[in-house]
mmCIF file of C-alpha atoms in Angstrom:
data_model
loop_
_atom_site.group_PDB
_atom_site.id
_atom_site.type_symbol
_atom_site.label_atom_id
_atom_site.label_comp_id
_atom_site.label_asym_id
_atom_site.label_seq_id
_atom_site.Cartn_x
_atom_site.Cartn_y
_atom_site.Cartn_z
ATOM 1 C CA UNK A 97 -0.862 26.905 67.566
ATOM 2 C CA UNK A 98 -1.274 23.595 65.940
ATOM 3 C CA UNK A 99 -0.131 23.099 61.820
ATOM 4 C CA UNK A 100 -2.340 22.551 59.450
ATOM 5 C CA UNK A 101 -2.239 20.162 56.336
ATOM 6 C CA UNK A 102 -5.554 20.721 54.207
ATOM 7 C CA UNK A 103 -5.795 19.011 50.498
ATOM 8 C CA UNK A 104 -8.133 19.925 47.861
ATOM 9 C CA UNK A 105 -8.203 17.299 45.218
ATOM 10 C CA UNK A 106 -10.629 16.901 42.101
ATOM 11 C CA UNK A 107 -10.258 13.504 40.357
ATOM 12 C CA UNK A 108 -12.190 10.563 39.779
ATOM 13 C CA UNK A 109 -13.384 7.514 41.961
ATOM 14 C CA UNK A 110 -11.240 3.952 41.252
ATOM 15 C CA UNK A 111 -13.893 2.233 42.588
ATOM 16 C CA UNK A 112 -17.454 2.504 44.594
ATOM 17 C CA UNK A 113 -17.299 3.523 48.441
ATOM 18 C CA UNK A 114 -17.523 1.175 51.051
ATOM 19 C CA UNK A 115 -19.709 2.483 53.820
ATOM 20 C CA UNK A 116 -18.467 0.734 57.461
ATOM 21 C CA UNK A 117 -19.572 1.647 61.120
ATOM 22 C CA UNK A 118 -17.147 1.500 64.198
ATOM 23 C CA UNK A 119 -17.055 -0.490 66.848
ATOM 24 C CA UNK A 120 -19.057 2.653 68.343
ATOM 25 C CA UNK A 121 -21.953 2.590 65.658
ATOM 26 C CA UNK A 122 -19.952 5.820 63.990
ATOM 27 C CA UNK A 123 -20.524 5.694 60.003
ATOM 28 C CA UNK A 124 -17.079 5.824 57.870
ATOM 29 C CA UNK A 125 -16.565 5.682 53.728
ATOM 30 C CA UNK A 126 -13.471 4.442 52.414
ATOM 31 C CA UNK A 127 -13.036 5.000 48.744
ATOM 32 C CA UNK A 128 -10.084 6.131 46.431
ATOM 33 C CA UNK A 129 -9.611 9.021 44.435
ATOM 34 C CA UNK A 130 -7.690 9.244 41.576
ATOM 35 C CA UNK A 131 -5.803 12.570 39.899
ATOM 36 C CA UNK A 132 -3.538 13.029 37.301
ATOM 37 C CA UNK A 133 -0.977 15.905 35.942
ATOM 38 C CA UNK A 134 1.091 16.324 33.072
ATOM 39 C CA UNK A 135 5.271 16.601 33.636
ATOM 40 C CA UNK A 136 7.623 16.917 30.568
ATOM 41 C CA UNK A 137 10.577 14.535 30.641
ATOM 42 C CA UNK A 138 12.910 16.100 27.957
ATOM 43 C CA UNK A 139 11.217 16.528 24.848
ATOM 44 C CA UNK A 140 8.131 14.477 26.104
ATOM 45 C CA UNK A 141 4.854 14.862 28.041
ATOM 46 C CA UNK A 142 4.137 12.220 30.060
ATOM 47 C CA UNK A 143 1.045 11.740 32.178
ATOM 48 C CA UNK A 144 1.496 11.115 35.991
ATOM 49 C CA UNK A 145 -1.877 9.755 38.001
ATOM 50 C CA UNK A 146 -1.382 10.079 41.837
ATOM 51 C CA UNK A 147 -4.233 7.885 43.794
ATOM 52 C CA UNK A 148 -5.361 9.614 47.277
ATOM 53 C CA UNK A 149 -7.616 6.859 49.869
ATOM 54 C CA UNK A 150 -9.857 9.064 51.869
ATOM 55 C CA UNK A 151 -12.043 8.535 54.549
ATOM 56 C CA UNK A 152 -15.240 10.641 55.280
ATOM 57 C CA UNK A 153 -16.826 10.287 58.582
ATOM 58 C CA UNK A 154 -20.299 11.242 60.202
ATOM 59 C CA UNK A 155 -23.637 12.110 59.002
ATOM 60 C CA UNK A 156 -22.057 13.412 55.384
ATOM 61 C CA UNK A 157 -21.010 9.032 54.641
ATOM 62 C CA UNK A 158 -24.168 7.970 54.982
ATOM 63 C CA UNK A 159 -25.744 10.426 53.138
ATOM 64 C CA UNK A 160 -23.381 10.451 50.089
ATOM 65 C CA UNK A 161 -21.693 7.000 50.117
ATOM 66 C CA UNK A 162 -24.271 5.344 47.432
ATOM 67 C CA UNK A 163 -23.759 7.785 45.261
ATOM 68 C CA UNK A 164 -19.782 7.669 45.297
ATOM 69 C CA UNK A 165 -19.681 5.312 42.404
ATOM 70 C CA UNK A 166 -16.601 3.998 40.641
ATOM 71 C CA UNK A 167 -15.922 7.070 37.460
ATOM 72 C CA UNK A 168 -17.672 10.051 39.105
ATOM 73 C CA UNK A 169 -15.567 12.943 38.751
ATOM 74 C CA UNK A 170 -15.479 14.564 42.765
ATOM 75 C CA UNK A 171 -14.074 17.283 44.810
ATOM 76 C CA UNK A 172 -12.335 16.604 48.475
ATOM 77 C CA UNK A 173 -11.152 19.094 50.842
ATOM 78 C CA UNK A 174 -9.741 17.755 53.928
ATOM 79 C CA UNK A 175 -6.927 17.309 56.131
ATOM 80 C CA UNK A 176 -4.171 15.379 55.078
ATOM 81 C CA UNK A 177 -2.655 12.622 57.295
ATOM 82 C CA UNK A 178 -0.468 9.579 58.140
ATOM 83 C CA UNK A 179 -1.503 6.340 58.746
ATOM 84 C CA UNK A 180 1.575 4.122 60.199
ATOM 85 C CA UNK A 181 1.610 0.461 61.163
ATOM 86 C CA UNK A 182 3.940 -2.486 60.927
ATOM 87 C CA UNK A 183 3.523 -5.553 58.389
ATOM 88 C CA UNK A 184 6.081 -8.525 58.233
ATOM 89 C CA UNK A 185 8.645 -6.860 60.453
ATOM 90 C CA UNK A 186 8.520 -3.804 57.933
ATOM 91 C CA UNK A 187 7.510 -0.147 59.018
ATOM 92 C CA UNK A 188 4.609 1.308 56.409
ATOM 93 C CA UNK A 189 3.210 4.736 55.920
ATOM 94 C CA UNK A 190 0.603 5.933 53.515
ATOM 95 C CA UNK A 191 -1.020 9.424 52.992
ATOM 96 C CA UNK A 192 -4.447 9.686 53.346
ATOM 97 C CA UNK A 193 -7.196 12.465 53.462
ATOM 98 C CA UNK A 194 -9.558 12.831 56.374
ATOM 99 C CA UNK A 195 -12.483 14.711 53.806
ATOM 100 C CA UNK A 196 -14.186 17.899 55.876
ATOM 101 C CA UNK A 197 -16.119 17.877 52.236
ATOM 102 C CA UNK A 198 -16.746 15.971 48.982
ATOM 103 C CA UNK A 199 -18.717 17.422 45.921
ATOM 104 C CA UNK A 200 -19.703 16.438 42.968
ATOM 105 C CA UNK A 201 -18.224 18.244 39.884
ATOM 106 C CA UNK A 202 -19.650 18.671 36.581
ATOM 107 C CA UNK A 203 -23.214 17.568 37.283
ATOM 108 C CA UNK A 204 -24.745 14.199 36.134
ATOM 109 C CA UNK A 205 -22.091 13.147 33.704
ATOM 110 C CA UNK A 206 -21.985 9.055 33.956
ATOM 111 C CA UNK A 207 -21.954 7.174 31.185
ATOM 112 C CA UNK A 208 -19.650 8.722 29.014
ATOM 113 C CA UNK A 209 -20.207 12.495 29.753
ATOM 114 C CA UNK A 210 -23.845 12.524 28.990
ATOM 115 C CA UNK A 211 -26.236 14.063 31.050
ATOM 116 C CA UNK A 212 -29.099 11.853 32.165
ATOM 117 C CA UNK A 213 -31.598 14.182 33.235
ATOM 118 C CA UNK A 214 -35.148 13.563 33.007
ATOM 119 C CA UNK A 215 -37.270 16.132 30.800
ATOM 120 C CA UNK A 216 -40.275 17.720 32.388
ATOM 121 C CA UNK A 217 -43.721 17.009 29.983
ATOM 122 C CA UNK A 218 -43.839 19.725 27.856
ATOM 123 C CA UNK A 219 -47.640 21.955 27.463
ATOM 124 C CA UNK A 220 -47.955 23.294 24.313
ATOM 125 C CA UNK A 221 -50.457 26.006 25.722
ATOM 126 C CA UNK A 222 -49.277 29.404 26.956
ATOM 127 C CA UNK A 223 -50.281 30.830 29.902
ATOM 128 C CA UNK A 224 -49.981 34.782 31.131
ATOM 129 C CA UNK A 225 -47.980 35.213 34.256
ATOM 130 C CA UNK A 226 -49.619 36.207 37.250
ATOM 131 C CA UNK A 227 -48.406 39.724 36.991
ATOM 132 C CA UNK A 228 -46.057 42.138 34.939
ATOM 133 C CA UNK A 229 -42.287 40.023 35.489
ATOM 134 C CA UNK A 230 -40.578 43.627 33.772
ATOM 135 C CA UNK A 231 -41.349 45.820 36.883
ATOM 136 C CA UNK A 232 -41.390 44.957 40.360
ATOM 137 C CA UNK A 233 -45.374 45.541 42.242
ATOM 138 C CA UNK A 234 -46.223 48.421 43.339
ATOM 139 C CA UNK A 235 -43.228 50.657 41.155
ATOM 140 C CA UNK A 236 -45.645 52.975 39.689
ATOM 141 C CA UNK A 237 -42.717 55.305 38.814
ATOM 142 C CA UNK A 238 -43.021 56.548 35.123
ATOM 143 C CA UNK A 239 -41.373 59.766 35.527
ATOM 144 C CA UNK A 240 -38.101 60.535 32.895
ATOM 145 C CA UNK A 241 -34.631 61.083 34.979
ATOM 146 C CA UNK A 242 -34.023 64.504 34.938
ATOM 147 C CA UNK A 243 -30.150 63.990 34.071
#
């Protein structure tokens, strides 16, 4: 049985992500993720930010990528993994997160944490629902509970 290495992170973009195709024509988005926690040091709190790369792959990139801006507060759940290459004689390693999924938390909140959603045109004019909404059709049942 193989191990398994899953992440769920919720933290905000560090920049907008970068949509790419393999060699193969296969659609990959590369964009960071940042979190942050709180540790105490002594007497102080100090604040700790962590900053994740991710790659999501397939059908899900292409569809989401655009809207992966640089602020948006996201969810990703994925598999963690390392990525290991040489530079200047020097072995290197990072962490990254192969994303299974990425969400979008807290709705439409850019620009400061207000919502920009677009009211419908409001009629003034009432109208009566097609039918009784208080009792399903067809429940002619009037009779008290006998307990």
């Amino acid at each position: 049985m193989a191990d398994l290495c899953i992440a769920v992170i919720i933290g905000r973009l560090t920049r907008d992500a970068e949509l790419k195709y393999t060699s193969n024509g296969q659609p990959v988005s590369h964009f960071t993720v940042a979190t942050s926690s709180r540790k105490k040091k002594g007497d102080q709190w100090v604040d700790e930010s962590n900053f994740w790369d991710v790659d999501l792959w397939g059908k899900q990139a292409e569809n989401i990528s655009q809207y992966l801006t640089k602020g948006k507060l996201v969810a990703v759940e994925g598999a963690m993994r390392q990525d290991r290459w040489e530079q200047d004689g020097q072995q290197r390693m990072k962490v990254l997160i192969s994303a299974n999924s990425v969400n979008f938390v807290g709705g439409n909140t850019s620009n400061g944490g207000t919502r920009a959603v677009q009211q419908p045109q409001q009629n003034n004019q009432y109208q009566q629902p097609a039918h009784d909404e208080t009792m399903p059709p067809g429940d002619d049942f009037t009779d008290d509970i006998p307990f």
